[in-house]
Amino acid sequence: MEKVVIIGSGPAGWTAALYTARAQLAPLVLTGKQPGGLLTTTSIVENFPGFPEGVDGYELMTRMQKQAERFGAKTSFGVVESVDFSKNPFALTVDGETVEAETVIIATGASHKHIGVPGEDLLETKGVTYCATCDGALPVFRNQPLVVVGGGDSACEEALYLTRFGSVVYLVHRRDSLRASKIMAERVRAHAKIKPIWDSAVTEILDVKQDKVTGVKLKNLKTGLESVLDCAGVFIAIGHGPNTELFKGQIETDANGFIAPKLGTMTNISGVFVAGDCADQVYRQAITAAGAGCAAAIDTERYLSARNE
Ligand code: NAP
């Protein structure tokens, strides 16, 4: 039986692993399908303290993993299929095998939201993508008009990154002001290749018949006017939803699916803790996720000490 199992390998997961490893609890980290989490798909992280020149997202996560492993964290590239938190030890089914755990830290993060318009799902990987750093350099997007949907930091970051490849980058936002931080919004406004399209929604992605993206249908939400904008790629950056489906019926969440801790980082199940974006609708930063991972590790350590006294 494992003393501590950590589900997820983003900043929350690896920080929880570092702290529980240093407490000699030999945590087992189940990385999930995307080792390192969403941050591995970011280009340069400029706001993680300690890196004055910025740091590549993938490199930051690899460093966190190495640091946790140095103190005895164990890594498994397993994907959790189901959990049973009805009794302790808890039982997790991981790639068909059962893993027993005295405590569990949930750090499953969040995933990209979809806009839910015709063409979006059918043209995914055929011009529709949720990650400019992963796909932006593909030949199909070179010197072509590209569309980014959203008005937050992610959309701004995607748009700025895509200026390296596209002929023009249209930033389609449903309002007339950006939600993004001032510094990102100013960079976007100042870039000659980025053309904002305000108060507008993408209502359809074209063209399923041709099996590739050729454009988007737009609707101006103020005037109701509809138009078609030609483009070779649609990069959707409208935020994230929590990865908590796995725990439905066992761990209490709010109406949006975010886990709501009860006491510190402890969930409604004694011995199950939570950290990071799957429990955070407000801050959603790498550094706040890392901080929450630290807190969950300390709570876990104290829980185990009290239990085994
Ligand atoms: P976000 O801040 O929630 O922004 C989502 C954007 O998408 C908003 O502008 C929103 O419009 C729009 N949107 C939401 N649902 C939509 C829909 N169905 N159709 C069309 N538009 C829709 O998400 P985010 O940009 O992914 O950022 C998440 C967090 O990560 C934030 O805290 C952000 O600061 C952080 N982050 C930071 C950096 C950085 O510092 N470099 C980079 C990326 C992310 P409204 O504005 O009208 O709500």
PDB file of N, CA, C and O in Angstrom, residues 112-115 117 120 128-131 147-150 158 205 234-239:
ATOM      1  N   HIS A 112      -8.822  22.369 -21.731  1.00  0.00           N
ATOM      2  CA  HIS A 112      -9.344  23.429 -22.601  1.00  0.00           C
ATOM      3  C   HIS A 112     -10.851  23.301 -22.797  1.00  0.00           C
ATOM      4  O   HIS A 112     -11.361  22.215 -23.035  1.00  0.00           O
ATOM      5  N   LYS A 113     -11.531  24.447 -22.739  1.00  0.00           N
ATOM      6  CA  LYS A 113     -12.976  24.458 -23.031  1.00  0.00           C
ATOM      7  C   LYS A 113     -13.201  24.504 -24.539  1.00  0.00           C
ATOM      8  O   LYS A 113     -12.397  25.093 -25.266  1.00  0.00           O
ATOM      9  N   HIS A 114     -14.316  23.940 -24.965  1.00  0.00           N
ATOM     10  CA  HIS A 114     -14.708  23.985 -26.383  1.00  0.00           C
ATOM     11  C   HIS A 114     -15.797  25.050 -26.556  1.00  0.00           C
ATOM     12  O   HIS A 114     -16.555  25.296 -25.616  1.00  0.00           O
ATOM     13  N   ILE A 115     -15.894  25.652 -27.759  1.00  0.00           N
ATOM     14  CA  ILE A 115     -16.966  26.640 -27.922  1.00  0.00           C
ATOM     15  C   ILE A 115     -18.301  25.971 -28.262  1.00  0.00           C
ATOM     16  O   ILE A 115     -19.343  26.540 -28.035  1.00  0.00           O
ATOM     17  N   VAL A 117     -19.522  24.810 -31.355  1.00  0.00           N
ATOM     18  CA  VAL A 117     -20.219  25.226 -32.587  1.00  0.00           C
ATOM     19  C   VAL A 117     -20.030  24.161 -33.665  1.00  0.00           C
ATOM     20  O   VAL A 117     -19.083  23.364 -33.592  1.00  0.00           O
ATOM     21  N   GLU A 120     -16.538  22.367 -35.054  1.00  0.00           N
ATOM     22  CA  GLU A 120     -15.414  22.390 -34.087  1.00  0.00           C
ATOM     23  C   GLU A 120     -14.843  20.991 -33.851  1.00  0.00           C
ATOM     24  O   GLU A 120     -13.632  20.780 -33.992  1.00  0.00           O
ATOM     25  N   VAL A 128      -8.518  23.022 -36.511  1.00  0.00           N
ATOM     26  CA  VAL A 128      -9.004  23.517 -35.211  1.00  0.00           C
ATOM     27  C   VAL A 128      -8.058  22.978 -34.146  1.00  0.00           C
ATOM     28  O   VAL A 128      -7.785  21.773 -34.102  1.00  0.00           O
ATOM     29  N   THR A 129      -7.532  23.882 -33.321  1.00  0.00           N
ATOM     30  CA  THR A 129      -6.634  23.420 -32.265  1.00  0.00           C
ATOM     31  C   THR A 129      -6.817  24.251 -30.995  1.00  0.00           C
ATOM     32  O   THR A 129      -7.411  25.333 -31.019  1.00  0.00           O
ATOM     33  N   TYR A 130      -6.311  23.723 -29.893  1.00  0.00           N
ATOM     34  CA  TYR A 130      -6.431  24.384 -28.596  1.00  0.00           C
ATOM     35  C   TYR A 130      -5.040  24.753 -28.059  1.00  0.00           C
ATOM     36  O   TYR A 130      -4.882  25.073 -26.904  1.00  0.00           O
ATOM     37  N   CYS A 131      -4.038  24.691 -28.937  1.00  0.00           N
ATOM     38  CA  CYS A 131      -2.672  24.908 -28.461  1.00  0.00           C
ATOM     39  C   CYS A 131      -1.777  25.431 -29.581  1.00  0.00           C
ATOM     40  O   CYS A 131      -1.317  24.664 -30.425  1.00  0.00           O
ATOM     41  N   VAL A 147      -7.202  32.470 -36.983  1.00  0.00           N
ATOM     42  CA  VAL A 147      -8.163  33.045 -36.035  1.00  0.00           C
ATOM     43  C   VAL A 147      -7.875  32.512 -34.636  1.00  0.00           C
ATOM     44  O   VAL A 147      -7.647  31.312 -34.464  1.00  0.00           O
ATOM     45  N   VAL A 148      -7.853  33.415 -33.667  1.00  0.00           N
ATOM     46  CA  VAL A 148      -7.789  33.012 -32.257  1.00  0.00           C
ATOM     47  C   VAL A 148      -9.108  33.450 -31.626  1.00  0.00           C
ATOM     48  O   VAL A 148      -9.567  34.570 -31.865  1.00  0.00           O
ATOM     49  N   VAL A 149      -9.715  32.563 -30.834  1.00  0.00           N
ATOM     50  CA  VAL A 149     -10.972  32.908 -30.161  1.00  0.00           C
ATOM     51  C   VAL A 149     -10.713  33.068 -28.662  1.00  0.00           C
ATOM     52  O   VAL A 149     -10.121  32.184 -28.040  1.00  0.00           O
ATOM     53  N   GLY A 150     -11.163  34.194 -28.091  1.00  0.00           N
ATOM     54  CA  GLY A 150     -11.014  34.433 -26.653  1.00  0.00           C
ATOM     55  C   GLY A 150     -10.459  35.816 -26.383  1.00  0.00           C
ATOM     56  O   GLY A 150      -9.967  36.485 -27.298  1.00  0.00           O
ATOM     57  N   GLU A 158      -1.590  33.099 -27.297  1.00  0.00           N
ATOM     58  CA  GLU A 158      -1.695  32.321 -28.540  1.00  0.00           C
ATOM     59  C   GLU A 158      -1.546  33.250 -29.745  1.00  0.00           C
ATOM     60  O   GLU A 158      -0.800  32.964 -30.684  1.00  0.00           O
ATOM     61  N   ILE A 205     -17.514  26.638 -37.792  1.00  0.00           N
ATOM     62  CA  ILE A 205     -16.178  26.536 -38.399  1.00  0.00           C
ATOM     63  C   ILE A 205     -16.334  25.783 -39.713  1.00  0.00           C
ATOM     64  O   ILE A 205     -16.940  24.705 -39.769  1.00  0.00           O
ATOM     65  N   VAL A 234      -8.033  27.691 -36.668  1.00  0.00           N
ATOM     66  CA  VAL A 234      -8.799  28.312 -35.595  1.00  0.00           C
ATOM     67  C   VAL A 234      -8.206  27.818 -34.279  1.00  0.00           C
ATOM     68  O   VAL A 234      -8.169  26.611 -34.011  1.00  0.00           O
ATOM     69  N   PHE A 235      -7.699  28.773 -33.491  1.00  0.00           N
ATOM     70  CA  PHE A 235      -7.053  28.444 -32.213  1.00  0.00           C
ATOM     71  C   PHE A 235      -7.986  28.897 -31.095  1.00  0.00           C
ATOM     72  O   PHE A 235      -8.227  30.092 -30.929  1.00  0.00           O
ATOM     73  N   ILE A 236      -8.530  27.938 -30.369  1.00  0.00           N
ATOM     74  CA  ILE A 236      -9.549  28.258 -29.369  1.00  0.00           C
ATOM     75  C   ILE A 236      -8.896  28.367 -27.992  1.00  0.00           C
ATOM     76  O   ILE A 236      -8.208  27.438 -27.549  1.00  0.00           O
ATOM     77  N   ALA A 237      -9.079  29.525 -27.364  1.00  0.00           N
ATOM     78  CA  ALA A 237      -8.426  29.790 -26.066  1.00  0.00           C
ATOM     79  C   ALA A 237      -9.423  30.514 -25.168  1.00  0.00           C
ATOM     80  O   ALA A 237      -9.253  31.677 -24.837  1.00  0.00           O
ATOM     81  N   ILE A 238     -10.490  29.802 -24.790  1.00  0.00           N
ATOM     82  CA  ILE A 238     -11.573  30.456 -24.039  1.00  0.00           C
ATOM     83  C   ILE A 238     -11.629  29.976 -22.582  1.00  0.00           C
ATOM     84  O   ILE A 238     -12.654  30.065 -21.926  1.00  0.00           O
ATOM     85  N   GLY A 239     -10.513  29.479 -22.090  1.00  0.00           N
ATOM     86  CA  GLY A 239     -10.477  29.082 -20.687  1.00  0.00           C
ATOM     87  C   GLY A 239     -10.505  27.568 -20.514  1.00  0.00           C
ATOM     88  O   GLY A 239     -10.403  26.806 -21.486  1.00  0.00           O
TER      89      GLY A 239
END
